[in-house]
Coordinates of C-alpha atoms and ligand atoms in Angstrom, one line a residue:
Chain A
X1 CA 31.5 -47.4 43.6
X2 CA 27.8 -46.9 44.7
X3 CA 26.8 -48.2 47.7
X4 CA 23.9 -49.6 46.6
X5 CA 26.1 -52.2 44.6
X6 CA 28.2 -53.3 47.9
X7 CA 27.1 -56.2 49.0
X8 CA 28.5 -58.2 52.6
X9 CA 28.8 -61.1 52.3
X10 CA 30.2 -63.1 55.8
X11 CA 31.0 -66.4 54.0
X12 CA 30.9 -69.9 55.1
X13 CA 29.7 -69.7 59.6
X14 CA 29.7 -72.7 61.5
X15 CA 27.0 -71.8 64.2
X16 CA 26.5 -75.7 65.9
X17 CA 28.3 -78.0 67.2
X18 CA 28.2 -81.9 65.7
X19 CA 28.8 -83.5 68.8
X20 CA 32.6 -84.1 67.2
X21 CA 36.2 -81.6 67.9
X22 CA 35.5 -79.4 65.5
X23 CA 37.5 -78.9 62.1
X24 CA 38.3 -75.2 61.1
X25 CA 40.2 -76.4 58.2
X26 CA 37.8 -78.8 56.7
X27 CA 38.7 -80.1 53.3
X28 CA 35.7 -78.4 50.9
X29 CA 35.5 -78.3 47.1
X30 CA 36.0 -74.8 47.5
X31 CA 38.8 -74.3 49.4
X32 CA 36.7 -72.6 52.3
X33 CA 36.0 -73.5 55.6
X34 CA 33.6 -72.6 57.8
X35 CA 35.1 -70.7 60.4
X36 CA 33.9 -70.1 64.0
X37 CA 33.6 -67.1 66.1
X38 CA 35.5 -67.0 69.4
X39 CA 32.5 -67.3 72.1
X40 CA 30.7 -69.8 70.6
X41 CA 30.2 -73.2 72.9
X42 CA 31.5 -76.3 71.3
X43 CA 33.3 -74.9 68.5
X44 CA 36.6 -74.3 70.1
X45 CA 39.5 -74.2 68.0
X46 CA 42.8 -72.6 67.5
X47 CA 43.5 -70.7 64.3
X48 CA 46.9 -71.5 63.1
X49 CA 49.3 -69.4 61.0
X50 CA 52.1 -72.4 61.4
X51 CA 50.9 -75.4 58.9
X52 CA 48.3 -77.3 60.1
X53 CA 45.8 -80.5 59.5
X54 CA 41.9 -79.7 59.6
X55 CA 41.7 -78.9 63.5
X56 CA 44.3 -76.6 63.7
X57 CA 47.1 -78.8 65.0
X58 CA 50.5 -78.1 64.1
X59 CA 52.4 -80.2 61.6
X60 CA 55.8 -78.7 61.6
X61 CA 58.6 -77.9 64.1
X62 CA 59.2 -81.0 66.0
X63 CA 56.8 -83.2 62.8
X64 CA 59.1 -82.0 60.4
X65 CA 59.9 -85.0 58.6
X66 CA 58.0 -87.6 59.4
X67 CA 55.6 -88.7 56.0
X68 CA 51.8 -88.7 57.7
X69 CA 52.6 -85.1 58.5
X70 CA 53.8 -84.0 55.0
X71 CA 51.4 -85.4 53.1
X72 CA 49.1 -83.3 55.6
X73 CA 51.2 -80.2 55.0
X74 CA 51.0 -80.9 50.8
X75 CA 47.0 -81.8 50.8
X76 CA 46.3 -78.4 53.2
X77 CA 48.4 -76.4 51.1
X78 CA 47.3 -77.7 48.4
X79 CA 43.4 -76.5 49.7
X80 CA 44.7 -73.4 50.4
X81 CA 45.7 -72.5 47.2
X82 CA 42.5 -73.9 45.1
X83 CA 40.8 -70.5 46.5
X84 CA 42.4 -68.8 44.0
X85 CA 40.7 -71.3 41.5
X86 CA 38.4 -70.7 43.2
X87 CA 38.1 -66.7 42.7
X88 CA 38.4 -67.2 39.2
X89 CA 35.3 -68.8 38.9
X90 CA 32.9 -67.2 41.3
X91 CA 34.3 -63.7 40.4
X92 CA 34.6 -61.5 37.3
X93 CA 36.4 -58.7 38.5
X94 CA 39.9 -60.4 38.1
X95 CA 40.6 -58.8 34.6
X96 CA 41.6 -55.6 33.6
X97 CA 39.0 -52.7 32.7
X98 CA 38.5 -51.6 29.2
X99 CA 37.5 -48.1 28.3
X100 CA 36.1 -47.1 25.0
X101 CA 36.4 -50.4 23.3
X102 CA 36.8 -49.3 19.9
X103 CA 39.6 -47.3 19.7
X104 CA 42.3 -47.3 17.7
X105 CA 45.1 -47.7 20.1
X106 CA 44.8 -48.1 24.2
X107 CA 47.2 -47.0 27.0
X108 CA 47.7 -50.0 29.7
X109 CA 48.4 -48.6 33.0
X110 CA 47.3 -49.2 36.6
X111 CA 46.5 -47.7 40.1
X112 CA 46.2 -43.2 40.4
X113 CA 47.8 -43.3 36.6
X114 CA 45.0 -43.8 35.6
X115 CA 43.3 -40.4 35.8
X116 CA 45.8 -38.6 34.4
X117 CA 45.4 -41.5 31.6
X118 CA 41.7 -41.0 31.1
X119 CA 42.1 -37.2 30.8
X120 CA 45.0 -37.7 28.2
X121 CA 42.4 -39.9 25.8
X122 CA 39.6 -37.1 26.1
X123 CA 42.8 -34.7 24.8
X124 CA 43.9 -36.9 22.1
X125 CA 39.8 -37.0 20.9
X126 CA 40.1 -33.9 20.4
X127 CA 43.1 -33.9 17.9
X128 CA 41.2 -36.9 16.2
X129 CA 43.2 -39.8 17.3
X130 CA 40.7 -42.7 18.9
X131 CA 42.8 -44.1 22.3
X132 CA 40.8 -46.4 24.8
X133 CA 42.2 -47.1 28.3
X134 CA 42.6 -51.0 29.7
X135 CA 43.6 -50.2 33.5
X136 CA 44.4 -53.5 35.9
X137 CA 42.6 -53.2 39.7
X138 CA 43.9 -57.0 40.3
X139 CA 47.7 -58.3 39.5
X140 CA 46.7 -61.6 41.7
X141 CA 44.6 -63.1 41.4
X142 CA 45.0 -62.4 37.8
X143 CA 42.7 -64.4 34.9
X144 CA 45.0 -64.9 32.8
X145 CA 43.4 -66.5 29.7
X146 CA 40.8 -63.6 29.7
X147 CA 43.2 -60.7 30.4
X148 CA 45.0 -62.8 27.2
X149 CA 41.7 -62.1 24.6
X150 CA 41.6 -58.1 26.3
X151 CA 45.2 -57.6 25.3
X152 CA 45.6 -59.6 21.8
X153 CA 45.9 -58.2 18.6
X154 CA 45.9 -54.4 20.2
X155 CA 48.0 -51.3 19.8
X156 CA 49.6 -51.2 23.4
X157 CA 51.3 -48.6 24.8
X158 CA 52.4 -48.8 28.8
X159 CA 52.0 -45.6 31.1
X160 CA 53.8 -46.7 35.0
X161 CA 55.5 -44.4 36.9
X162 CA 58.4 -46.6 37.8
X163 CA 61.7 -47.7 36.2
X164 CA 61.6 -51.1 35.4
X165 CA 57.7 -50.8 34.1
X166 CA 56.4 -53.3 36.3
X167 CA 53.0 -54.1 34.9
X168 CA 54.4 -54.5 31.7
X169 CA 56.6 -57.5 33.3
X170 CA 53.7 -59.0 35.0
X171 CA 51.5 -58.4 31.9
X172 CA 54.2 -60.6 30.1
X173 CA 54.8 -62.9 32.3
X174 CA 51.3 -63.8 32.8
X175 CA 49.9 -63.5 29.2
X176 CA 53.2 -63.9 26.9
X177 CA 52.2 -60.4 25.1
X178 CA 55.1 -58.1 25.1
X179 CA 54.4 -54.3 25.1
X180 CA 57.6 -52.5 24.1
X181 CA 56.0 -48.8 23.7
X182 CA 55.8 -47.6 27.1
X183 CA 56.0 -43.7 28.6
X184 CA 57.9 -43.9 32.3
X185 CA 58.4 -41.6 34.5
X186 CA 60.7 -42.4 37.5
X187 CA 61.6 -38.9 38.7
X188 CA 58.6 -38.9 41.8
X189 CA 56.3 -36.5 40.5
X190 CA 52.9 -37.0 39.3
X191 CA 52.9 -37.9 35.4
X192 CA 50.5 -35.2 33.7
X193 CA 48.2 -36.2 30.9
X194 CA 49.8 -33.1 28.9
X195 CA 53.2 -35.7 28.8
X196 CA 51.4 -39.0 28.2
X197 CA 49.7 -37.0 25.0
X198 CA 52.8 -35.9 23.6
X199 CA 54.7 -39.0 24.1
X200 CA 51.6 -41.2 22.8
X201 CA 51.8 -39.0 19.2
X202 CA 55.2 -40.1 18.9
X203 CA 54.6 -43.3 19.2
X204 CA 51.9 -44.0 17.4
X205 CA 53.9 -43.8 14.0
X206 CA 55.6 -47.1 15.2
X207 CA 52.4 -49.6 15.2
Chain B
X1 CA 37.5 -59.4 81.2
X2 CA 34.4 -60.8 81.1
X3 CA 31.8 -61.9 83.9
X4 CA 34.1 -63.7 86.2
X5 CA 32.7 -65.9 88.9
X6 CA 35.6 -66.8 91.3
X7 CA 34.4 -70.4 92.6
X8 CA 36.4 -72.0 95.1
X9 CA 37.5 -75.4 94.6
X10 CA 36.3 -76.5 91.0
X11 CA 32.6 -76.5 91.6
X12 CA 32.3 -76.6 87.5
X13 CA 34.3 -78.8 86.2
X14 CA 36.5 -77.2 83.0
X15 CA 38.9 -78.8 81.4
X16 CA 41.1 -76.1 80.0
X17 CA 43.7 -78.2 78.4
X18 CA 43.9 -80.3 75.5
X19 CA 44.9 -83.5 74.2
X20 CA 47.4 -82.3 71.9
X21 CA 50.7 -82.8 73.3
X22 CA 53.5 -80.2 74.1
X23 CA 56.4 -79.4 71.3
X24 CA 58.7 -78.6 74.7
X25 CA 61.6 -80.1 75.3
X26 CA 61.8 -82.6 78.8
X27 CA 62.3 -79.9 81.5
X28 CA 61.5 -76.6 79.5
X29 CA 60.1 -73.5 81.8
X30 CA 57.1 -73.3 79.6
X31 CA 55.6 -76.1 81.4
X32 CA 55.5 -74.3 84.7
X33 CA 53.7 -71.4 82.7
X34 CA 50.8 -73.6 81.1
X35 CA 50.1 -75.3 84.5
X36 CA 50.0 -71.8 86.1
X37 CA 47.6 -70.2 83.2
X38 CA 44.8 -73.9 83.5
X39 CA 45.3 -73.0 87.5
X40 CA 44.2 -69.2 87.0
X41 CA 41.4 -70.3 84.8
X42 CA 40.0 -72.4 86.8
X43 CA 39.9 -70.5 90.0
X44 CA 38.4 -68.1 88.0
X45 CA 35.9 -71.0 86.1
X46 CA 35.9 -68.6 83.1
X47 CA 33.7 -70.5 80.2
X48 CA 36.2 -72.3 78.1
X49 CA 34.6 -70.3 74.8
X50 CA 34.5 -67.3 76.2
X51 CA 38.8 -67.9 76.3
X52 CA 41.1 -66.9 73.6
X53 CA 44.9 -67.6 73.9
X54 CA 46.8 -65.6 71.2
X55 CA 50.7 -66.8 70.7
X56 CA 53.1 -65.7 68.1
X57 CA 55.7 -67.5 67.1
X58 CA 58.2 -69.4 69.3
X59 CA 58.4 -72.6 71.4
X60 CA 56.7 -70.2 73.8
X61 CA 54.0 -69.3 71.1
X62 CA 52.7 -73.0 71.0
X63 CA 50.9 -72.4 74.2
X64 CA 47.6 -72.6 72.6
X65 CA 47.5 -75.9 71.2
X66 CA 47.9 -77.0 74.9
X67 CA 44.6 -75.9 75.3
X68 CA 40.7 -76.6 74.5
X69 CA 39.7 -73.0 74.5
X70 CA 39.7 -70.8 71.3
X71 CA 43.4 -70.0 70.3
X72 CA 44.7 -68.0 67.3
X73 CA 48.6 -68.8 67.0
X74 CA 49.4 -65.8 65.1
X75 CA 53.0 -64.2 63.0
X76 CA 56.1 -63.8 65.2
X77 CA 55.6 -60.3 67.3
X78 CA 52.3 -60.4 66.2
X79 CA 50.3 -61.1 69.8
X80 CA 49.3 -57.9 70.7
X81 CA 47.7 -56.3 67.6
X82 CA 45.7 -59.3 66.8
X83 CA 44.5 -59.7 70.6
X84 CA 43.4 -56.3 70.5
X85 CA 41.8 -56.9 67.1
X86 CA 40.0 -59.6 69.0
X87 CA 38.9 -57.7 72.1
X88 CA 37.7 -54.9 70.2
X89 CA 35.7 -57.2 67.7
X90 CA 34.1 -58.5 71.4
X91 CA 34.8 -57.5 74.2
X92 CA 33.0 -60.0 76.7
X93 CA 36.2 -62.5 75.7
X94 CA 39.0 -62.9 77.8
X95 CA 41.9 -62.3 75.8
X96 CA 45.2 -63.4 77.1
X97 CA 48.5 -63.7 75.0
X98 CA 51.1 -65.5 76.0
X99 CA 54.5 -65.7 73.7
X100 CA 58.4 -65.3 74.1
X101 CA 60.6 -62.6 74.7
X102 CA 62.1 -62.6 71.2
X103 CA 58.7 -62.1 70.0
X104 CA 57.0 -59.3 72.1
X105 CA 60.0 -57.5 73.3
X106 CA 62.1 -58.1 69.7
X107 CA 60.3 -58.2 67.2
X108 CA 57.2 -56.8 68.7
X109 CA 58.3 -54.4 70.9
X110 CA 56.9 -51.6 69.0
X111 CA 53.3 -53.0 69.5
X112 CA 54.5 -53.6 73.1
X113 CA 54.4 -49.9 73.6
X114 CA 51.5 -48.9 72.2
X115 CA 49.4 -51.8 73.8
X116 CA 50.3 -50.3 77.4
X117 CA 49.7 -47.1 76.4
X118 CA 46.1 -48.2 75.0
X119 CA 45.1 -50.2 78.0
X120 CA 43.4 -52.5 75.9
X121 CA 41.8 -55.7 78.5
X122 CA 44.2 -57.7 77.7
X123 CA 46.5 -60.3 79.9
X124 CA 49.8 -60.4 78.2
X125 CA 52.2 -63.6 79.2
X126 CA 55.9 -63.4 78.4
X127 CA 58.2 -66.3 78.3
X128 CA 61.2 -64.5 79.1
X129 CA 64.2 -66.9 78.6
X130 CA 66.8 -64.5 77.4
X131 CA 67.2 -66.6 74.1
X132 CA 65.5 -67.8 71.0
X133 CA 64.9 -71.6 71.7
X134 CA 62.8 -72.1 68.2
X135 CA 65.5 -71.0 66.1
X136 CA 68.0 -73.0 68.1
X137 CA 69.9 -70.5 70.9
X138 CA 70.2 -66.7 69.4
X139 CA 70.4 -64.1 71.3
X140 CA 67.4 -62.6 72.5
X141 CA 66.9 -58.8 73.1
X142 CA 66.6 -59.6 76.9
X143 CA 70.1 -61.2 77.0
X144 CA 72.7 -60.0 79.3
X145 CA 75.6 -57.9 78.2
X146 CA 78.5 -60.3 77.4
X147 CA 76.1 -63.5 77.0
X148 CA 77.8 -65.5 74.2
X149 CA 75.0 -67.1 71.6
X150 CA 74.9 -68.3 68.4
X151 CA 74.3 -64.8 66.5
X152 CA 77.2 -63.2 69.2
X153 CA 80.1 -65.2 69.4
X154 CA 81.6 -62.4 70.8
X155 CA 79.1 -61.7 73.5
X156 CA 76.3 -59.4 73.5
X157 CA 76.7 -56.0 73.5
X158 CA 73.9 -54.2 73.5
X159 CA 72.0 -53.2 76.7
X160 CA 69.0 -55.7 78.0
X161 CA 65.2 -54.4 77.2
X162 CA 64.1 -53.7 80.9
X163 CA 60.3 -55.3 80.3
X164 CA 58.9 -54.0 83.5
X165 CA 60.3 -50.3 83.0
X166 CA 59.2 -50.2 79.5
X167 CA 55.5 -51.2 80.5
X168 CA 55.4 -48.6 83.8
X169 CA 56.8 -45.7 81.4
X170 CA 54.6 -46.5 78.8
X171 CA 51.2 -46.5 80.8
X172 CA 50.5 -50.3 81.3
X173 CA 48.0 -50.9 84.2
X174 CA 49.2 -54.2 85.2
X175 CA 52.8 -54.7 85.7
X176 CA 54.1 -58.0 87.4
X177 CA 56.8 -60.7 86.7
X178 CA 56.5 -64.3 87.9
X179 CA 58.7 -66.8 87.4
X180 CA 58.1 -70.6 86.1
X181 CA 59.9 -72.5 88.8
X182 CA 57.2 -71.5 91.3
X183 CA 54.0 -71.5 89.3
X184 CA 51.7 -71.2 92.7
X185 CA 52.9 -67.4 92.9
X186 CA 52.8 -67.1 89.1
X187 CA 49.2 -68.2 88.9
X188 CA 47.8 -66.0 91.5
X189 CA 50.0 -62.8 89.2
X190 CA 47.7 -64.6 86.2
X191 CA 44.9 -64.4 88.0
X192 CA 45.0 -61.3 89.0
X193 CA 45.9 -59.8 85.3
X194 CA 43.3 -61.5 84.3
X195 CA 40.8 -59.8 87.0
X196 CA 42.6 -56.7 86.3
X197 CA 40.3 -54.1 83.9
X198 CA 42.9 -53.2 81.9
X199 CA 46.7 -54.1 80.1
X200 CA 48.4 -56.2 82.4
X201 CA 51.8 -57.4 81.8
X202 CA 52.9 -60.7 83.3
X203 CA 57.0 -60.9 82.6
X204 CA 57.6 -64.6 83.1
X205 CA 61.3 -66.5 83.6
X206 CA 60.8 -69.1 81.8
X207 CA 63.9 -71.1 81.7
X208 CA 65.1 -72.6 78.2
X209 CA 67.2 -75.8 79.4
X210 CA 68.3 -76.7 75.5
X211 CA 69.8 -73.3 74.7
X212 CA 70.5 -71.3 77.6
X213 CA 73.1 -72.9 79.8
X214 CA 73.2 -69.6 82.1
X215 CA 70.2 -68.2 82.7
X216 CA 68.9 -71.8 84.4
X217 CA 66.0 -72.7 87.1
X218 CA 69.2 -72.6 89.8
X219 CA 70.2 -69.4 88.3
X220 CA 67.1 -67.7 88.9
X221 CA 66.0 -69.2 92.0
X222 CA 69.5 -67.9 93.7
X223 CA 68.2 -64.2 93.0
X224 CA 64.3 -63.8 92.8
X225 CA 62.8 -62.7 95.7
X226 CA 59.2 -61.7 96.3
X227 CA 58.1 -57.8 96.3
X228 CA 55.1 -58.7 98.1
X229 CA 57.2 -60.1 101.0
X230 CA 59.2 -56.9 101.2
X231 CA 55.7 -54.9 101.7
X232 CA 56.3 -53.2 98.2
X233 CA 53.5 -50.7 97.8
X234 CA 52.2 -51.3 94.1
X235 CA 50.3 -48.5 93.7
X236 CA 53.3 -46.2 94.2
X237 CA 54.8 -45.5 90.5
X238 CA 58.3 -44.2 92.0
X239 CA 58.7 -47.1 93.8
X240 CA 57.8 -49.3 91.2
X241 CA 60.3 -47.9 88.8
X242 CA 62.5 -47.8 91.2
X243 CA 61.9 -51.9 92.1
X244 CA 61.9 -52.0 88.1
X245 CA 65.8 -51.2 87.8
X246 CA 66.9 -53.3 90.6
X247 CA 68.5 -56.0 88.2
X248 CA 70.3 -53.3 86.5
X249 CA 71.3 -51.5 89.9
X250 CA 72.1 -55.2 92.1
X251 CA 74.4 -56.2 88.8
X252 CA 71.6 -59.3 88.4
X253 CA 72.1 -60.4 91.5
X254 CA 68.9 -59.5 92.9
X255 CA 65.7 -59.8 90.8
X256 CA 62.0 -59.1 92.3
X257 CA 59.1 -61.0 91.1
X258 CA 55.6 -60.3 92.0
X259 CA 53.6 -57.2 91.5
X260 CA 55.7 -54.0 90.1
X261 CA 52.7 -51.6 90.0
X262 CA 48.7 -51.4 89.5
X263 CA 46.5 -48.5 88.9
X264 CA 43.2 -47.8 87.9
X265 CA 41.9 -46.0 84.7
X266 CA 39.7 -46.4 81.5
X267 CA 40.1 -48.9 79.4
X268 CA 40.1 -48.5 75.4
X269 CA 37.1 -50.0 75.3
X270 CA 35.5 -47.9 77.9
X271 CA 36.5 -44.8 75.9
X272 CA 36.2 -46.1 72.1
X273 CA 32.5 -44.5 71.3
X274 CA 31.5 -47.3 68.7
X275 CA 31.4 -50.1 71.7
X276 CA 28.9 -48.1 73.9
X277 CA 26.1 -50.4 72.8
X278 CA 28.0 -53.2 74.0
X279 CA 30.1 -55.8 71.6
X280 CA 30.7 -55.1 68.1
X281 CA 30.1 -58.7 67.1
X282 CA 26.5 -58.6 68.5
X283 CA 25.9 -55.2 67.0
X284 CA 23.8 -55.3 63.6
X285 CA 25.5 -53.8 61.0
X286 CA 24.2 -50.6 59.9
X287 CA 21.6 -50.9 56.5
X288 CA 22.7 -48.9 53.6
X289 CA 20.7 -46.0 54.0
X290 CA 21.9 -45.7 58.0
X291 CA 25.6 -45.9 56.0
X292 CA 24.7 -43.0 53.3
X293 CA 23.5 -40.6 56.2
X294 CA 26.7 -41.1 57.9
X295 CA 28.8 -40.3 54.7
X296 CA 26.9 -37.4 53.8
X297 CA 27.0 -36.0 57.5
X298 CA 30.9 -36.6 58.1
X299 CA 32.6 -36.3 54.5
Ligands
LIG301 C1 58.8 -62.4 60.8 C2 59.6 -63.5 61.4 N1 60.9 -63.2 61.7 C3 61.7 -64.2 62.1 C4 61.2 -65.5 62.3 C5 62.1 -66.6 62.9 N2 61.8 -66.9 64.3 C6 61.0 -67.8 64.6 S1 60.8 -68.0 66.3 C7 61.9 -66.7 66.5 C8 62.3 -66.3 67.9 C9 61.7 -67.1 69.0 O1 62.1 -66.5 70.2 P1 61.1 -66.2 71.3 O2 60.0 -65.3 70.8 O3 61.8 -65.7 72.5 O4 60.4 -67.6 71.7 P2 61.0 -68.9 72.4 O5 61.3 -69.9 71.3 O6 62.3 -68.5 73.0 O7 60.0 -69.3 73.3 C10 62.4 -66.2 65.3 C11 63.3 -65.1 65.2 C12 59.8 -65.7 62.0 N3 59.2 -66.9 62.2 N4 59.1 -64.7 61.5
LIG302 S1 64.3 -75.1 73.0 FE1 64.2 -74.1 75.0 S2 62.4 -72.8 74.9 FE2 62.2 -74.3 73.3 S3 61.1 -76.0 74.1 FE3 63.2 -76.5 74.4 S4 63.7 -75.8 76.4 FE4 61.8 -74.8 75.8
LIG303 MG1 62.7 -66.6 74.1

């Protein structure tokens, strides 16, 4: 990734004090907070790991039970959780990557598969046959409805090196497409790209 | 630890603890530990946001939300890496932990280690009370051989984790145990971990009345005794290891409190190159061409 394209940014920092106890875990449209850093006068809080309203009290253990309490523990969860909305919106990286988009046929895979991947397409260019690569970076978040429109109507074939294929599950079970054509390996060595191109030219009679 | 003023009497007026009330059960030895960590601070009148408490998890590990400083209540065996996250992210804070014995010498014990051996400026506050009172009376790894608990009907029968060896051997600075039926002496051993530079270790008996019928306030108040009345030199490392098996040795019949041992040398920060220029939080962060030099002149 260049550097140049790396940008910080620190988020949401509450700097002053309102004159009131102040609320680390503000309800916000966002989800987000602004948090506080430890030194600064007035804003004394405790971060809390254990559920908590918008100060950073507790609301379990010896609250358990009692309604005010969990419908605190619902709503703050409930914040929590619309990040990841969130993310969805404010960010585009949350879909898979799509190289060479039109090919005749693309390999789905994920993580340091896809190298070996990539260098198995450039092979198979050269005996004529067009593949394109759609690799994930992000399971979840994951936008689903997007990731959806990548996948659909596409010849698929899965390259993991594990058992069960994994992203295939989480593919399906996110998006509803099925991808039955997959090359495994589950032995612990590195797959090569000379076995993803031999394995791919078998397959490709079945689409 | 930071600037520290010692003021006698309370010439500023902090209040260190807060509204929010106690999750402790009537009677519970964590009491005598919060009165004894306010009473530190405020001979010490330490600035109430220049405080962090870190807990994990445990009755113990609500200790923050007793207090109006800055707190992070962390994951169970958790206290140590995040305090050190916290005093290397800015070191003019006064970082103390304070948690159980299930959860820094269990759980956590692993971090335990290598946060003595760092000598990170840290003040680390165990609630030892042999059990786990959150999750209602298991045994905890400082249990005696033969205690019978929930999780060992039986009675327990692995050896105790010796806390005060552990820390000596594995290069702790700071190594004292107090105990929560006389929070006077506790809170000068607080104080002084706090004042130490360094990792200092404050082992704390900290009776659990719900759960632990046998390790009680009477209990330990028939067999702790105080080093410093003995004339126990602390900067002797024999004799402190030697003081540190004297449970073991008198069969738990005779158990010091006070400080084990002390000594002198650099602290993580002191050493760590990148916090020469003082805290890391008021250091700007380096511009992208500052970033590319450094990446072409290392990698
Ligand atoms: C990772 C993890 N493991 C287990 C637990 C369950 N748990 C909660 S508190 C606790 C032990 C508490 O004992 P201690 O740390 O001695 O604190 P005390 O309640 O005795 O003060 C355990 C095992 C947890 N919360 N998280
Ligand atoms: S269960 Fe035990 S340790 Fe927990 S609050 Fe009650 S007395 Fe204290
Ligand atoms: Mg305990």
């Amino acid at each position: 990734m260049p550097l140049d394209s790396i940008n910080i940014n620190r988020g949401k920092i509450a700097e002053k004090n309102n004159g009131e106890r102040f609320k680390r875990y503000s309800y916000s449209e966002d989800g987000v907070s602004p948090r506080a850093f430890p030194g600064t006068p007035g804003l004394e809080h405790i971060a809390a790991s254990d559920e908590h309203d918008e100060y950073g009290d507790l609301v379990s253990d010896a609250l358990s039970g009692i309604g005010k309490y969990v419908e605190v523990r619902k709503k703050m969860h409930g914040k929590r959780m619309s990040k990841i909305e969130s993310m969805l919106k404010n960010e585009s990286i949350f879909v898979p990557k799509v190289r060479d988009e039109n090919s005749d046929y693309f390999f789905v895979c994920f993580g340091s598969t896809t190298d070996q991947v990539i260098e198995a397409t450039e092979m198979l260019k050269s005996r004529g046959k067009k593949f394109g690569v759609i690799s994930f970076n992000y399971l979840m978040p994951l936008d689903k409805e997007k990731t959806k429109k990548i996948l659909k109507g596409k010849k698929l074939i899965d390259v993991e090196c594990n058992f069960t294929a994994q992203l295939a599950q989480v593919i399906m079970a996110n998006t509803g497409i099925e991808i039955p054509n997959r090359i495994l390996r589950y032995d612990g060595e590195v797959i090569t790209s000379a076995e993803i191109v031999e394995s791919a030219l078998g397959m490709i009679d079945k689409f | 630890m930071s600037q520290v003023v010692e003021k006698t009497g309370s010439e500023m007026k902090v209040n260190y603890g807060s509204k929010t009330k106690p999750i402790w059960c009537p009677g519970c030895g964590d009491f005598g530990v919060q009165a004894s960590i306010i009473k530190a601070l405020k001979d010490l009148q330490i600035e109430k946001s220049n405080v962090v408490l870190v807990s994990g998890i445990g009755c113990s590990s609500a200790m923050p939300h007793t207090f109006s400083t800055y707190g992070l209540h962390s994951l169970h065996g958790r206290i140590l890496p995040v305090a050190t996250g916290i005093k290397l992210a800015n070191n003019s804070l006064t970082v103390i932990g304070t948690g159980g014995d299930g959860d820094g010498y269990g759980i956590g014990s692993g971090h335990f280690v290598h946060a003595c051996r760092r000598n990170v400026d840290i003040t680390y506050i165990v609630m030892t009370n042999e059990t786990y009172g959150l999750t209602t009376g298991q045994a905890a790894p400082t249990a005696l051989v033969g205690t019978k608990t929930k999780s060992t009907p039986f009675g327990v029968i692995e050896q105790p984790i010796n806390p005060i060896a552990l820390a000596i051997s594995a290069g702790a600075t700071y190594v004292a145990r107090g105990f929560s039926g006389d929070p006077v002496h506790l809170s000068e051993l607080i104080k002084n971990g706090i004042k130490h530079k360094g990792f200092a270790l404050i082992d704390t008996f900290s009776p659990c009345v719900t759960f632990n019928h046998t390790n009680t306030f009477d209990w330990f108040r028939r067999r702790v005794y105080k080093l410093e009345e003995e004339g126990h030199d602390s900067s002797d490392i024999s004799r402190a290891f030697d003081k540190s098996m004297e449970d073991f040795k008198s069969n738990y019949e005779k158990m010091p409190i006070g400080l084990f041992y002390k000594t002198e040398r650099p602290t993580y920060e002191d050493l760590d190159i990148s916090l020469k220029d003082g805290p890391l939080l008021n250091q700007p962060l380096p511009g992208k061409e500052e970033i590319k030099k450094a990446i072409e002149e290392n990698i």
